Amino acid sequence: MIDVKHLTKTYASTTAVDDLSFRVEPGQVTGFLGPNGAGKSTTMRLILGLATPTSGQALVNGRPYREAPEPMREVGALLDATAVHPGRSAYNHLLALAATHGIGEIRVAEVLAQVGLTPVARKRVGGFSLGMQQRLGIAGALLGDPAVLMFDEPVNGLDPDGVRWIRHLMRGLAAEGRTILLSSHLMSEMALTADHLVIIGRGRLVADTPLSDLTSAYPSLEEAYLQLTGSSVEYR
Amino acid sequence: MRAEWIKLRSTASTHYAVGTAALVLVLGVAWTLYVDSIWHERGLRSAAAAEEGFLPVVQLAVAVIGVLAATGEYATGLIRQTLTVTPRRSRLLLDKAAVVALTAFAVSAAVLLATASAARLVGDYPMAELDVAQLLAHALAATVLSLAGLGLGVVTRSTAGAVSGVVALLFVVPGIVNLLPTPWSTRIGAFLLPNLVPQAFLPERAGLEPLAAIGLLLLYAAVPLAAAWAVFTRRDV
Amino acid sequence: MTPHTLRAEWIKLRSLRSTWLVLAVSLGSILMAAGLALMANGMYDAAPASRRDAAQLTELEDVVIIVPQLCLGILGVLAAVKDIPASYLAVPRRWPVLAGKTAGIAAIGLIVGQAAMFGSALVTRLVVGDRFHLEPLADRVPLLVVSGLSVVVLGLLGLGLGTLLRSVAACVALLAGVLYVFPIISFNVPGVAGEWGRSVMIGGLPRLIVGADLTNTVYGTRLSASGAAAVLAAYAVVPVLAGVWALRRRDL
Ligand SMILES: Nc1ncnc2c1ncn2[C@@H]1O[C@H](COP(=O)(O)OP(=O)(O)OP(=O)(O)O)[C@@H](O)[C@H]1O
Ligand SMILES: [Mg+2]
């Protein structure tokens, strides 16, 4: 479970996240929506302790992420799939991450197979396509078999096959009782994947509601999203 | 060309490098004041002028500008976009070289002249006469170094590799040659980059004619740039 | 630091081509010493017998040490700058990551430094034979050990600077600054400040530490052996601690 409480993050000239509170419950896929620059990635980085909040806090399973004794076994995350060392092979990249938690080579081979990268496991990541990098990032998130998973635009760059694969993966993980937070700009895909939606604009909460409530009140999710965020698209 | 200028000008690392070079002015004044404060009691007959002491800082900073003009684009992937916009690679390399050279020369000449003038303004310990021609020659050497950096950056596509290459040209190789037995150290030393400008201005002590020294200096820029051109026009990015 | 983070950092180091390249160049210093010794031989043999006795050769291990020093510095910089946020997701307390890197770089520096020093010293003497009056190897053991350790210091200096500044260009330039520019500047500074500056330059510290003669060098002698040891250690410890401090408080 993820619990975001009055989270605020201010950079020199912008407030990226502004007094944001919501909860992400287990057993369902929670879609995380908002226009470009709304603060989705920043919120995820705050939850994961990569950035320090200006005020407020984010708890994962009841405590700050940084205090987790074995963080990768509790939380898995894909943030920026391109943030890998281009000179390292996919296998070695995952092996180094796995080693931090004493996770062995068998599990590394398992997740590589799960994301379909086994044939290129020994190739340098620098030569990977965007979709392959996304798959590698997802493999890294799955390594510790965590109960909480966060994905920042994982569908970006995936082929139609990959998009469907992600959808099934997310639904499957949620069905196993895990907590899933998933950001994306693809409304049609989100409508098929998510059970619950958190929508933000300019760092503030716009909606925190079951998907079905929105789709019954509006003609489509896209329509709902555009109307809800219409007033918050100008950049600051 | 304009595009290259905007890129160089708008990069934070360029500002840091220029700032570092400019810091030399401040340090130079501090140096001068310090030497001034002690030269009477110590009876120094002469001491190095500030611009001489801090020359390596300027050279290194300017060389880094050249390296980053190349490797910065590879590191960020901007190079692909640049090549889409300017597919004629020879032209692109030429533009880059021109912008780097002008910037490097302007920055190093300005810093060296300003430091030298400031030192003579505030200091009255005995130091060498202000020799504008020699300072400009040092600025030229710094420019050569930045072009060598650009060339090495294109060839290696690695900031670490290219900066090391420049450091090797400027310091490592001269340092090692310097420690060889005497006839060798001076004989080989005559051809090394840091010794070329002094040879052009002190012909009586030189192994090379002034013109030969300057010509060799230019080769230090031309060879890496030619290598860069050969690689850059053939290689996939 | 746990054995786990240590192993992770080791995997990261060994899985990069640049690590192996840097190691190869470091140990290339031994070949370099051999080449320089051959050149010196040629010169010696060409000289008339009467002048041979006066012919002098600097101990070549002191000359080529700069290569492993710079290489380890660069390795440290790359290990710090090129690391990815995912590393800190796996180890959110962050400092164990740097501790693991510190151990890895120190271990590599220890092996490479000693190998390069003793290797080049041995090779020089083998090639030169009885030509120049080089100091016997046995008398130089303490100096070789301490000089080899300075390679570790450079590695950790690079690591600390890399963590602090996160820029390869700036850090490699600073390494060149510490090894070359600062010494050049301090040699030109007259008076007490210059004397102190010349005394704390990395190049002179190993000799100060083992009490070797510094009269024919450009370095100063203001420091006692233990003072010099403290300064040499500070070159490594201060940047790494500063790196820990910066790592704790910044956003990644
Ligand atoms: N390190 C930073 N320094 C300064 N400003 C930042 C930083 N990171 C994010 N911001 C600002 O915070 C705001 C939110 O950015 P964020 O990346 O979280 O948006 P996002 O919702 O993920 O957008 P997108 O859909 O485009 O990925 C933006 O205005 C951005 O410019
Ligand atoms: Mg984002």
Short mmCIF file of N, CA and C and ligand atoms in Angstrom, two decimals, chain A residues 11 14 16 34-43 45 152-153 185 236, ligand 1:
data_model
loop_
_atom_site.label_atom_id
_atom_site.label_comp_id
_atom_site.label_asym_id
_atom_site.label_seq_id
_atom_site.Cartn_x
_atom_site.Cartn_y
_atom_site.Cartn_z
N TYR A 11 10.66 23.24 -6.47
CA TYR A 11 11.97 23.53 -7.06
C TYR A 11 12.11 25.04 -7.10
N THR A 14 9.37 26.45 -9.49
CA THR A 14 8.08 25.78 -9.69
C THR A 14 7.72 24.92 -8.49
N ALA A 16 6.28 21.58 -8.07
CA ALA A 16 6.00 20.42 -8.91
C ALA A 16 4.88 19.59 -8.32
N GLY A 34 -2.29 12.73 -15.65
CA GLY A 34 -2.10 14.18 -15.53
C GLY A 34 -1.36 14.68 -16.75
N PRO A 35 -1.56 15.95 -17.10
CA PRO A 35 -0.88 16.51 -18.28
C PRO A 35 0.64 16.50 -18.10
N ASN A 36 1.37 16.75 -19.18
CA ASN A 36 2.83 16.88 -19.10
C ASN A 36 3.19 17.91 -18.04
N GLY A 37 4.13 17.55 -17.19
CA GLY A 37 4.58 18.50 -16.17
C GLY A 37 3.66 18.59 -14.97
N ALA A 38 2.66 17.69 -14.88
CA ALA A 38 1.71 17.75 -13.77
C ALA A 38 2.36 17.36 -12.45
N GLY A 39 3.44 16.57 -12.52
CA GLY A 39 4.12 16.16 -11.29
C GLY A 39 4.04 14.67 -11.02
N LYS A 40 3.69 13.87 -12.00
CA LYS A 40 3.57 12.42 -11.79
C LYS A 40 4.93 11.80 -11.48
N SER A 41 5.91 12.06 -12.35
CA SER A 41 7.23 11.47 -12.12
C SER A 41 7.81 11.96 -10.81
N THR A 42 7.63 13.25 -10.53
CA THR A 42 8.17 13.80 -9.29
C THR A 42 7.54 13.11 -8.09
N THR A 43 6.22 12.89 -8.12
CA THR A 43 5.56 12.20 -7.01
C THR A 43 6.17 10.82 -6.81
N ARG A 45 9.15 9.82 -7.64
CA ARG A 45 10.51 9.92 -7.11
C ARG A 45 10.48 10.28 -5.62
N ASP A 152 6.37 4.18 -14.38
CA ASP A 152 6.17 5.50 -14.99
C ASP A 152 6.21 5.35 -16.51
N GLU A 153 5.07 5.45 -17.13
CA GLU A 153 4.93 5.33 -18.58
C GLU A 153 5.65 4.11 -19.16
N HIS A 185 -0.09 8.15 -20.62
CA HIS A 185 -0.89 9.16 -21.33
C HIS A 185 -1.87 8.52 -22.29
N ARG A 236 3.82 26.15 -15.84
CA ARG A 236 4.28 27.25 -14.98
C ARG A 236 5.76 27.45 -15.19
N1 LIG D 1 14.95 18.34 -10.94
C1 LIG D 1 14.06 19.32 -11.23
N2 LIG D 1 14.40 20.62 -11.13
C2 LIG D 1 13.53 21.58 -11.41
N3 LIG D 1 12.27 21.37 -11.80
C3 LIG D 1 11.85 20.11 -11.92
C4 LIG D 1 12.72 19.01 -11.64
N4 LIG D 1 12.04 17.87 -11.84
C5 LIG D 1 10.80 18.23 -12.23
N5 LIG D 1 10.67 19.57 -12.29
C6 LIG D 1 9.46 20.32 -12.65
O1 LIG D 1 8.38 19.77 -11.94
C7 LIG D 1 7.23 19.74 -12.73
C8 LIG D 1 6.67 18.33 -12.76
O2 LIG D 1 7.52 17.48 -13.52
P1 LIG D 1 7.25 15.91 -13.69
O3 LIG D 1 8.38 15.35 -14.43
O4 LIG D 1 6.96 15.34 -12.34
O5 LIG D 1 5.93 15.87 -14.57
P2 LIG D 1 5.18 14.63 -15.16
O6 LIG D 1 3.80 14.69 -14.65
O7 LIG D 1 5.93 13.39 -14.93
O8 LIG D 1 5.16 15.00 -16.71
P3 LIG D 1 5.25 14.05 -18.01
O9 LIG D 1 3.87 13.58 -18.27
O10 LIG D 1 5.68 14.99 -19.09
O11 LIG D 1 6.20 12.96 -17.73
C9 LIG D 1 7.60 20.27 -14.09
O12 LIG D 1 7.21 21.63 -14.15
C10 LIG D 1 9.10 20.17 -14.11
O13 LIG D 1 9.65 21.19 -14.88
#
